[in-house]
mmCIF file of C-alpha atoms and ligand atoms in Angstrom:
data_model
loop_
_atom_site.group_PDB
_atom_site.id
_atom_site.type_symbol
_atom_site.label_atom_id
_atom_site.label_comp_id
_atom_site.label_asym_id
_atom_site.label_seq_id
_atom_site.Cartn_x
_atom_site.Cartn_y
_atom_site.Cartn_z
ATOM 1 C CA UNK A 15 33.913 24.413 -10.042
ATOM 2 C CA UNK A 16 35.062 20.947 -10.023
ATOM 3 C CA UNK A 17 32.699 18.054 -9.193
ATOM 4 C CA UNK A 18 33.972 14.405 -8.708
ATOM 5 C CA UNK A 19 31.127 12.000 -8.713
ATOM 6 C CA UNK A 20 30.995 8.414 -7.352
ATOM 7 C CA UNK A 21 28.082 6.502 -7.971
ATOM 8 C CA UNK A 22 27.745 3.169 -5.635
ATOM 9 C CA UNK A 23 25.196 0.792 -6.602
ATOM 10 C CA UNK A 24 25.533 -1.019 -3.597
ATOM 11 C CA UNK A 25 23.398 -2.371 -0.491
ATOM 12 C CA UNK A 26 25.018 -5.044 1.180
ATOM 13 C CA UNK A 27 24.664 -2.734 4.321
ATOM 14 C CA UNK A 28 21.360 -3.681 4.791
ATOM 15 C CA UNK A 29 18.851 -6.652 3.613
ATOM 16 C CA UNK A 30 16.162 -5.104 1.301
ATOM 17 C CA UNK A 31 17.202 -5.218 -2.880
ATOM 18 C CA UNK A 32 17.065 -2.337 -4.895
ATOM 19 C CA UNK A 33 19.014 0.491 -3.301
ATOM 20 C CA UNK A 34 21.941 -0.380 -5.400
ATOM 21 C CA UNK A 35 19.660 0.992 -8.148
ATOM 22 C CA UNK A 36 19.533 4.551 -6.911
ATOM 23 C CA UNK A 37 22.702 5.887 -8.462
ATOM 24 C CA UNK A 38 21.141 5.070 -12.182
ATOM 25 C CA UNK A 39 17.633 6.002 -11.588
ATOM 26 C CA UNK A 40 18.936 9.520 -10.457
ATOM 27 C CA UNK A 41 21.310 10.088 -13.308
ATOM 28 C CA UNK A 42 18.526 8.565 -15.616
ATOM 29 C CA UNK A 43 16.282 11.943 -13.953
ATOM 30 C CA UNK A 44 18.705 13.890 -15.074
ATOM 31 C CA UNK A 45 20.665 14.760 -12.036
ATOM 32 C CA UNK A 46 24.346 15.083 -14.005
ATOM 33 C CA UNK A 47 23.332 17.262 -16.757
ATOM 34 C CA UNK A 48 21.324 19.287 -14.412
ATOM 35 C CA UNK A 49 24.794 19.706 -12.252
ATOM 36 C CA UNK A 50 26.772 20.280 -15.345
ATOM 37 C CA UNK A 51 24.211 22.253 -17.701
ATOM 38 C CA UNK A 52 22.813 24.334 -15.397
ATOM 39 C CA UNK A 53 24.888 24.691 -11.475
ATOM 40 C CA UNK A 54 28.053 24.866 -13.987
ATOM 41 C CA UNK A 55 30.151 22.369 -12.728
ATOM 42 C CA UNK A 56 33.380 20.291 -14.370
ATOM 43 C CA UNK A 57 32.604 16.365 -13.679
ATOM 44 C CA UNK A 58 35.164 13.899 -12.623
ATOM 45 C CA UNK A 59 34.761 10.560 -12.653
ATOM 46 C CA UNK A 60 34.281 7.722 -14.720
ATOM 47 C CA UNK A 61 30.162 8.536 -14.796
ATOM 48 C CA UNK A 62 29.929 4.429 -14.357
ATOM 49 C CA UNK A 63 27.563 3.069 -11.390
ATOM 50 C CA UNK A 64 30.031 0.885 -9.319
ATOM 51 C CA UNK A 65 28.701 -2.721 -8.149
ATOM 52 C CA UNK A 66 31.691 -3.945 -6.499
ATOM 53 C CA UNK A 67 30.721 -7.584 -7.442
ATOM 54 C CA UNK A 68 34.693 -8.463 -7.832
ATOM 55 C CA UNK A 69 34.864 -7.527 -4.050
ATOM 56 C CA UNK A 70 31.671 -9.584 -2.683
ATOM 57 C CA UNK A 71 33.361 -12.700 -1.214
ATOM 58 C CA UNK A 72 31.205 -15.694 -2.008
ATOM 59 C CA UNK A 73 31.137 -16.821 1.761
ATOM 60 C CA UNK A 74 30.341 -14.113 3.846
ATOM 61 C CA UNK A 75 29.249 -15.313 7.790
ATOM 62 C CA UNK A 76 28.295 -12.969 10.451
ATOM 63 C CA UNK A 77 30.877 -11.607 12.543
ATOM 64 C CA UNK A 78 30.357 -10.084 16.070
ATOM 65 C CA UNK A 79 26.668 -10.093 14.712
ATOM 66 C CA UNK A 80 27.264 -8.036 11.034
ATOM 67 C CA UNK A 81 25.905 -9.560 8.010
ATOM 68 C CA UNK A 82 27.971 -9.105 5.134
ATOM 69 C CA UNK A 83 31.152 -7.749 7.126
ATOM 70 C CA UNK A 84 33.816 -8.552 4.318
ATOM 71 C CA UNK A 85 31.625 -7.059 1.738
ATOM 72 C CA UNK A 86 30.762 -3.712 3.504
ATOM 73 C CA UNK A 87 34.077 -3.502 4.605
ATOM 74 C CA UNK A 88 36.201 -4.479 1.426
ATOM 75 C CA UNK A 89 33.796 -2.201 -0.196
ATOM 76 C CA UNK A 90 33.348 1.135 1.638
ATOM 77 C CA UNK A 91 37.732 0.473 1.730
ATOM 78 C CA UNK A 92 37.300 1.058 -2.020
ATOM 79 C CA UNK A 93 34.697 4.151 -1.825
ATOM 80 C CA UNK A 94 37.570 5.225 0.243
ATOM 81 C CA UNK A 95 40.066 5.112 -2.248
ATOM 82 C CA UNK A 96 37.720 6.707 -4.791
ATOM 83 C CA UNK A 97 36.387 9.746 -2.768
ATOM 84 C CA UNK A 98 39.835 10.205 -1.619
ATOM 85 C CA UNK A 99 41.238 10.803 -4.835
ATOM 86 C CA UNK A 100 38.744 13.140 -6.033
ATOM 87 C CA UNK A 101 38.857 15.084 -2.326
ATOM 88 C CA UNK A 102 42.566 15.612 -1.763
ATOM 89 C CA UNK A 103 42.409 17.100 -5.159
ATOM 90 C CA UNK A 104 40.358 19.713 -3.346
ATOM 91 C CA UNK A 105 36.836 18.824 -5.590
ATOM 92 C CA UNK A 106 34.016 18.793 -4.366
ATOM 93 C CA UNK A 107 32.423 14.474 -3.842
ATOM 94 C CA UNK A 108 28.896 13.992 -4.638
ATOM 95 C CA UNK A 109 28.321 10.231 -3.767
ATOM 96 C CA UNK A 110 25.105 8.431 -4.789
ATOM 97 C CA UNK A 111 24.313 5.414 -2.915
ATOM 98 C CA UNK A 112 23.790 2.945 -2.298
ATOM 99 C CA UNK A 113 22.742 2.098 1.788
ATOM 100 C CA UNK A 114 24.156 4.349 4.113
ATOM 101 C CA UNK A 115 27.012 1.794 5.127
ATOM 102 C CA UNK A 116 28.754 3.334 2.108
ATOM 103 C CA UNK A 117 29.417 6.318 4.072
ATOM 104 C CA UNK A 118 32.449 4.870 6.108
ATOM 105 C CA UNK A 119 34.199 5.121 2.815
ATOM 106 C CA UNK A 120 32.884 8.509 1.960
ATOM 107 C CA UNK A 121 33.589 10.311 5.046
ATOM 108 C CA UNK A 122 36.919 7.836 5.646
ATOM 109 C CA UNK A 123 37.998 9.265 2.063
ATOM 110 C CA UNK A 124 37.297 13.414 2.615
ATOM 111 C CA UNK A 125 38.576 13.729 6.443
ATOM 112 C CA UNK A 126 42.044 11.522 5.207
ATOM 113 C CA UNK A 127 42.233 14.348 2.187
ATOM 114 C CA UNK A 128 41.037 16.840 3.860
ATOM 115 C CA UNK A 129 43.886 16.463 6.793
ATOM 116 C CA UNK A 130 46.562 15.991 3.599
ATOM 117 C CA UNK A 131 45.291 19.037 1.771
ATOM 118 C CA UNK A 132 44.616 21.554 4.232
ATOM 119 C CA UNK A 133 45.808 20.073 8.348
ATOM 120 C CA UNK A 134 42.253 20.062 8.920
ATOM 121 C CA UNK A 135 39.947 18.704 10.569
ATOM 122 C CA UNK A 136 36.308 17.432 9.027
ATOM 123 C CA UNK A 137 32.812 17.944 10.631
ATOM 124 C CA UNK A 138 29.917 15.774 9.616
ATOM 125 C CA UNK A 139 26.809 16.774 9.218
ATOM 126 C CA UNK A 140 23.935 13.843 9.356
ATOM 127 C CA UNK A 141 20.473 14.129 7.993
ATOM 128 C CA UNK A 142 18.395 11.376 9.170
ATOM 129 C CA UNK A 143 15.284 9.657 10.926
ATOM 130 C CA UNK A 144 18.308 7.129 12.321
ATOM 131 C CA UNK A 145 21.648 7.754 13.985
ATOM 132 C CA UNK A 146 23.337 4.768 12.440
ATOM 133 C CA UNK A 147 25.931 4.846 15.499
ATOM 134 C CA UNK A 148 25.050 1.103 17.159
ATOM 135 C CA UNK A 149 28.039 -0.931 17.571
ATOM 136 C CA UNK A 150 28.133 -4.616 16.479
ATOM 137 C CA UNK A 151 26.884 -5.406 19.791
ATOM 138 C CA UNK A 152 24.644 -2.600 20.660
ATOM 139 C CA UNK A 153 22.870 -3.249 17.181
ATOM 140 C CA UNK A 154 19.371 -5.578 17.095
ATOM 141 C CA UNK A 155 19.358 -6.173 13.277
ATOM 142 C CA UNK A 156 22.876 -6.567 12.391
ATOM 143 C CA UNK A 157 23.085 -3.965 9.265
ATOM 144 C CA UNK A 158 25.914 -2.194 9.270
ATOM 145 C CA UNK A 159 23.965 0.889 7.784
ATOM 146 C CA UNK A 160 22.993 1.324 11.437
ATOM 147 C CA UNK A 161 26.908 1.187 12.078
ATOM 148 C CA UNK A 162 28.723 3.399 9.895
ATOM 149 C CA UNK A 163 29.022 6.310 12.871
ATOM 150 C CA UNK A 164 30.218 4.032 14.885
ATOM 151 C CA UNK A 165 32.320 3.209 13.491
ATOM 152 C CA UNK A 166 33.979 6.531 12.205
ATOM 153 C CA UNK A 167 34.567 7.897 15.391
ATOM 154 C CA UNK A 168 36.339 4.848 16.377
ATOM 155 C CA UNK A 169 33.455 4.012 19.084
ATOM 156 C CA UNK A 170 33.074 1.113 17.367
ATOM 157 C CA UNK A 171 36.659 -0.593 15.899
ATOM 158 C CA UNK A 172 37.680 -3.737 15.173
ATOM 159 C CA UNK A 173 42.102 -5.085 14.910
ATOM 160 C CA UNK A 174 41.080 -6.880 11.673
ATOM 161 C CA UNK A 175 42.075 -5.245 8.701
ATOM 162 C CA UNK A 176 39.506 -7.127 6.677
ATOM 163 C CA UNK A 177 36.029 -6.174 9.274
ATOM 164 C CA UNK A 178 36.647 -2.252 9.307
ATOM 165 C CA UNK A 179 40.322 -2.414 10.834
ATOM 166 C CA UNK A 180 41.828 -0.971 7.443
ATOM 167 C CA UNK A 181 40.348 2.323 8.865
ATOM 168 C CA UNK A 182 43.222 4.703 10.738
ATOM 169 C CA UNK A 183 43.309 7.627 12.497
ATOM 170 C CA UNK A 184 43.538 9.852 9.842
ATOM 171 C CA UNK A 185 40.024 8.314 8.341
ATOM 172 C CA UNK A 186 38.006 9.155 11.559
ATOM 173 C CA UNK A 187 36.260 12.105 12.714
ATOM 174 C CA UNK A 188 35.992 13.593 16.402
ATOM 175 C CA UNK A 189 32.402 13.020 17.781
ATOM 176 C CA UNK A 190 32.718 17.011 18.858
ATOM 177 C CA UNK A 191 32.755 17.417 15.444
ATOM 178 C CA UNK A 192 29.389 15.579 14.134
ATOM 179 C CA UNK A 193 25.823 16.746 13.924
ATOM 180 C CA UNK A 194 22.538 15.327 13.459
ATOM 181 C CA UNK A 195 19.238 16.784 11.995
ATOM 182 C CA UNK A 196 16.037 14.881 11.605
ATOM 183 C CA UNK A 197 16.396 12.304 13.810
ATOM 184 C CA UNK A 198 12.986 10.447 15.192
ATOM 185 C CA UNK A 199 14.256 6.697 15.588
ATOM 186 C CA UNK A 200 16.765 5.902 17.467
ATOM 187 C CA UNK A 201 18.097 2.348 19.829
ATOM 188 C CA UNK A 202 18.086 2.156 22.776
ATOM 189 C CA UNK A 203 21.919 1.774 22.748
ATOM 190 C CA UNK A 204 22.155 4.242 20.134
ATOM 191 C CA UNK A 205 20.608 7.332 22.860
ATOM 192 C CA UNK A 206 23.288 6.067 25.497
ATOM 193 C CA UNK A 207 25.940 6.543 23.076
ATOM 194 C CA UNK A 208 25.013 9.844 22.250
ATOM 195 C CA UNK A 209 24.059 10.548 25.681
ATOM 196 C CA UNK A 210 27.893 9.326 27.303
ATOM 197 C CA UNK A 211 29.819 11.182 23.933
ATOM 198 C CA UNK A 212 28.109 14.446 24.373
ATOM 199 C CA UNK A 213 26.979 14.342 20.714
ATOM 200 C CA UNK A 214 25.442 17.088 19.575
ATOM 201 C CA UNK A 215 22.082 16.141 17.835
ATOM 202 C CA UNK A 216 18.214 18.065 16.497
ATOM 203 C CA UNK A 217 15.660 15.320 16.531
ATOM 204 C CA UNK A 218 12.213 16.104 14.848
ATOM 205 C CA UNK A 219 11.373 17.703 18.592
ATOM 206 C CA UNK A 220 13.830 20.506 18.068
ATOM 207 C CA UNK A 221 13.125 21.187 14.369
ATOM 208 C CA UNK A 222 9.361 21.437 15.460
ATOM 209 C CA UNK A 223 10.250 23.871 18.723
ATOM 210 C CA UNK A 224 12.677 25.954 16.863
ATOM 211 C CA UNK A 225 12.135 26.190 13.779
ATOM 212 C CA UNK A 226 14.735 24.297 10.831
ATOM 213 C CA UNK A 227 15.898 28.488 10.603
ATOM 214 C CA UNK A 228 16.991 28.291 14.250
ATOM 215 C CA UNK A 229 18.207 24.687 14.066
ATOM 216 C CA UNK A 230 20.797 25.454 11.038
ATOM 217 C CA UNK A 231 22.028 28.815 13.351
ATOM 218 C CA UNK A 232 22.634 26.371 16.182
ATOM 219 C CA UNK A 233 24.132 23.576 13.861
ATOM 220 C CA UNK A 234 26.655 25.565 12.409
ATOM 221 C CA UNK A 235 27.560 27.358 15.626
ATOM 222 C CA UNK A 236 28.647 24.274 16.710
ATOM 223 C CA UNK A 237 30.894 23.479 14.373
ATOM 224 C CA UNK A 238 32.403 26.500 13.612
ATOM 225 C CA UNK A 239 32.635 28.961 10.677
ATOM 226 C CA UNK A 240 35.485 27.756 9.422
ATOM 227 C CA UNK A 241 35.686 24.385 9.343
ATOM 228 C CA UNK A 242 35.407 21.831 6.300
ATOM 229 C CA UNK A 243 31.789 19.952 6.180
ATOM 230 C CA UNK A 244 30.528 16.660 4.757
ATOM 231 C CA UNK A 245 26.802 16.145 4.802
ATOM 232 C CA UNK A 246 25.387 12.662 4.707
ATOM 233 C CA UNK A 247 22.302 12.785 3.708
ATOM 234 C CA UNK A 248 19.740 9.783 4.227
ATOM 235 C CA UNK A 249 16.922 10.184 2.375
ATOM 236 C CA UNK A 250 14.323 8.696 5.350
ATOM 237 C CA UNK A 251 15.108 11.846 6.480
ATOM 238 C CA UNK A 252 12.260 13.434 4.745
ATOM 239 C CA UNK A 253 8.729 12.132 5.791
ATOM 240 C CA UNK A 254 7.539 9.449 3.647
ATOM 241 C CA UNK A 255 5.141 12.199 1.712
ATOM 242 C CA UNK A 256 7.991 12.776 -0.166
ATOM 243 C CA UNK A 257 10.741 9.668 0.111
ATOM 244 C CA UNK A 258 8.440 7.076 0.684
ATOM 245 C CA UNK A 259 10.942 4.766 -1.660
ATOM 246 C CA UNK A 260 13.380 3.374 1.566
ATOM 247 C CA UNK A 261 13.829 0.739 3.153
ATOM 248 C CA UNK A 262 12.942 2.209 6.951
ATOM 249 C CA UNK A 263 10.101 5.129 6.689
ATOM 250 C CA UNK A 264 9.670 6.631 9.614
ATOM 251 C CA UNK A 265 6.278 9.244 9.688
ATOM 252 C CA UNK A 266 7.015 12.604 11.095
ATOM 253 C CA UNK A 267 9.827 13.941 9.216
ATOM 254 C CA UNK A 268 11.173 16.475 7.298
ATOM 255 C CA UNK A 269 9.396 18.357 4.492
ATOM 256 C CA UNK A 270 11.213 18.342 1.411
ATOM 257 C CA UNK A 271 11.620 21.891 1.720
ATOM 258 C CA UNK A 272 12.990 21.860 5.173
ATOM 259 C CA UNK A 273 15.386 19.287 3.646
ATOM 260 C CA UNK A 274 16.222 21.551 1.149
ATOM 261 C CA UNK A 275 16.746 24.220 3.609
ATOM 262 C CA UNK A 276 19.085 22.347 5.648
ATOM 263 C CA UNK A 277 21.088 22.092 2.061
ATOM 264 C CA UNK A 278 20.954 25.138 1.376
ATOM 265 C CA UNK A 279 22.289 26.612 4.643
ATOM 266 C CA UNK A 280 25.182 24.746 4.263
ATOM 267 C CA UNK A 281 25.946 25.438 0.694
ATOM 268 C CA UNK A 282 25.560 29.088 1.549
ATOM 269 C CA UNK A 283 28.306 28.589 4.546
ATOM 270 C CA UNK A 284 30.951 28.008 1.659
ATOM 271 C CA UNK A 285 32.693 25.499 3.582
ATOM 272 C CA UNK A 286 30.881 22.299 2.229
ATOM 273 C CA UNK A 287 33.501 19.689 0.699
ATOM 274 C CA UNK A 288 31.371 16.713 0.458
ATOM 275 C CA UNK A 289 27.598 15.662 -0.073
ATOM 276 C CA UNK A 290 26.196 11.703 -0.274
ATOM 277 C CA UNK A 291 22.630 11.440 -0.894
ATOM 278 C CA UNK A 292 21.901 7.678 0.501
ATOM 279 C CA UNK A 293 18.883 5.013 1.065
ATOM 280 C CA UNK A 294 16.630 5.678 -2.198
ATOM 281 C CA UNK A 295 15.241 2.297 -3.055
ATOM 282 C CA UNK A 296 13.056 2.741 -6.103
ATOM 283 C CA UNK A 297 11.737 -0.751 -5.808
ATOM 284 C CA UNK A 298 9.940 0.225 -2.416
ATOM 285 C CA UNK A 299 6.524 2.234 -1.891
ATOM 286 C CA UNK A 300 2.878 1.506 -1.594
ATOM 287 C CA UNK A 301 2.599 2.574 -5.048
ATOM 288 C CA UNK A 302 5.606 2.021 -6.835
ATOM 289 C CA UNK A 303 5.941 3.971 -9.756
ATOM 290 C CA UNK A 304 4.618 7.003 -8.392
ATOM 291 C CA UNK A 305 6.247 6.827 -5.249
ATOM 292 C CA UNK A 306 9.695 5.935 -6.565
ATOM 293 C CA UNK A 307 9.744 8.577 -8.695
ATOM 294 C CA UNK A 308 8.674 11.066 -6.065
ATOM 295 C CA UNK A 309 11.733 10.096 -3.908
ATOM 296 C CA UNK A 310 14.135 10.511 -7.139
ATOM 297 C CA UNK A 311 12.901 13.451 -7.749
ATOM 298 C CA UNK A 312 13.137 14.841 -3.822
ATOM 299 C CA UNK A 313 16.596 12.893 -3.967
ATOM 300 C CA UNK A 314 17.733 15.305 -6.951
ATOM 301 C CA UNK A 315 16.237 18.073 -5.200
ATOM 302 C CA UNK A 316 18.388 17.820 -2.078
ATOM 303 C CA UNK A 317 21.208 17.193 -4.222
ATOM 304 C CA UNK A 318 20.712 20.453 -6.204
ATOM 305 C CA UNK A 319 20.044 22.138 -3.186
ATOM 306 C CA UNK A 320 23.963 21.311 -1.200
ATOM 307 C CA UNK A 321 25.306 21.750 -4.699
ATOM 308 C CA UNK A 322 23.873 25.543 -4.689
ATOM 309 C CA UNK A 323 21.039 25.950 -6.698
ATOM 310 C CA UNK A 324 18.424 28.633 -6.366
ATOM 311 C CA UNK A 325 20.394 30.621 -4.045
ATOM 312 C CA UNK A 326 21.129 33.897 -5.802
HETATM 313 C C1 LIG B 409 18.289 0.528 13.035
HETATM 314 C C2 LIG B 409 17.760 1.096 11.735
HETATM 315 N N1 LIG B 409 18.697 1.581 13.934
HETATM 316 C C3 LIG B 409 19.458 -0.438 12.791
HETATM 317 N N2 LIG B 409 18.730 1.847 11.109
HETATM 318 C C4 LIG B 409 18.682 2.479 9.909
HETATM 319 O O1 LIG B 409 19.279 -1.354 12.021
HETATM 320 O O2 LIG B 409 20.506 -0.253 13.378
HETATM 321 N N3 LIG B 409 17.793 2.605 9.056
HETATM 322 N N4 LIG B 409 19.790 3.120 9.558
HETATM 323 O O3 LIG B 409 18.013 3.453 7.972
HETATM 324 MN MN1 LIG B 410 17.871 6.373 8.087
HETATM 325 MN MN1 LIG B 411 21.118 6.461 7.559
HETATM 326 MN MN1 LIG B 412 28.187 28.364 -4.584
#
């Protein structure tokens, strides 16, 4: 099966250095080979981290309370562009970030080729302690990694081209269509949002009532056997036991097999047409070494896992 791979060394999305070296520390582990040598798969791609420095203007002010704006914008247009090309050739994306503002170009690229190649519709399946879906102005800290929901469904939009207007109709996704697994810290704007669109979402509460079995049944119910998935993956998803490298831990999460599970499940459903694994900052832990390469490792893991490994 084909593979296209886009590695994004970038974290303008959000203020703490070091996620933008993610994408080599897991292709250092071994990640590629492991894809190629052992899951089987044909890369694509120019196997080159991307650091977008040609696109980072050098003045860069706030606007309607982002930091960064042209950057993450100019730069998740161009993660467009590159996901795109791989997806409307109907291969599978694996994106390595980078901070999870990168997905705006990732999903923005597969639900624009995946309405070209096949008149479909995307779902979006999120994996995280956060439900990155403030607005400008419902957000307190002004990253745009707690944005990038936002503003793919077009709750959050913006008329100029150059702060996230470049993004059409044909990039967004219906909020009817998006999950969420793992959640556990969330705004207070953020729960009114998902409150008013009806989004459909499995906090830490329901994977603890149900069971993460029960929670993938009810997940995929809701979007439907059929229909084309992306899975954004953010790393803080898993409890800090096993990702403590991020830049917002949150206690009380996912076990790395439960994240695994939640891979698996949708591997298994055959309709998966995109995976980003997000948010590994190997410069961050209590103990670094040991903890950074604990969160590679779980980060290759959950890769693995979407990709299909170990199911028989
Ligand atoms: C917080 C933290 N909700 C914000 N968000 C994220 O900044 O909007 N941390 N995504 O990973
Ligand atoms: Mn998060
Ligand atoms: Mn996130
Ligand atoms: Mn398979």
């Amino acid at each position: 099966e084909d593979l296209g791979v886009v590695a994004v060394g970038f974290s303008g999305g959000q203020c703490k250095p070091g996620v933008d070296a993610a994408p080599s520390a897991l292709i250092e582990s071994g990640l590629l080979t492991q894809l190629r040598d052992e899951l089987g798969y044909k890369l694509h791609g120019d196997e080159q981290v991307h650091l977008y420095t040609d696109l980072v203007p050098k003045e860069d002010p706030d606007y309607r309370g982002m930091k960064n704006p042209l950057a993450v914008s100019a730069v998740t247009r161009r993660i467009a562009d590159q996901v795109y090309e791989h997806s409307v050739k109907g291969r599978m994306t694996l994106t390595l970030g980078g901070d999870h503002s990168i997905a705006i170009g990732t999903i923005g690229g597969t639900a624009k080729a995946t309405r070209e190649r096949l008149g479909r519709e995307i779902a979006v399946i999120w994996v995280d302690a956060h439900s990155d879906i403030n607005t400008p102005e419902s957000s307190d800290s002004g990253n745009v990694h707690g944005m990038p929901v936002a503003f793919l469904t077009g709750i959050a939009k913006d008329e100029r081209e150059e702060y996230f207007g470049w993004l059409r109709p044909e990039n967004q996704i219906s909020v009817s269509k998006l999950v969420y697994i793992g959640l556990r810290d969330i705004d207070i704007g953020e729960k009114r949002i998902l409150r008013e669109n009806k989004i459909k979402a499995f906090s830490m509460f329901d994977v603890d009532k149900h069971g993460i079995g029960r929670v993938m049944e009810m997940a995929l119910a809701h979007i439907g056997n059929d229909t084309p998935i992306h899975l954004s993956f953010d790393v803080d998803a898993l409890d800090p036991m096993w990702a403590p490298s991020t830049g917002t831990p949150v206690r009380g999460g996912l076990t790395l097999r439960e994240g695994d599970f939640i891979c698996e499940s949708v591997h298994e459903t055959g309709n998966l047409i995109a995976v980003d694994l997000v948010e590994v900052n190997p410069s961050l832990a209590p103990e670094i070494d040991q903890g950074a390469h604990e969160t590679v490792r779980a980060g290759c893991s959950i890769v693995r896992c979407a990709l299909g490994e170990s199911l028989l």
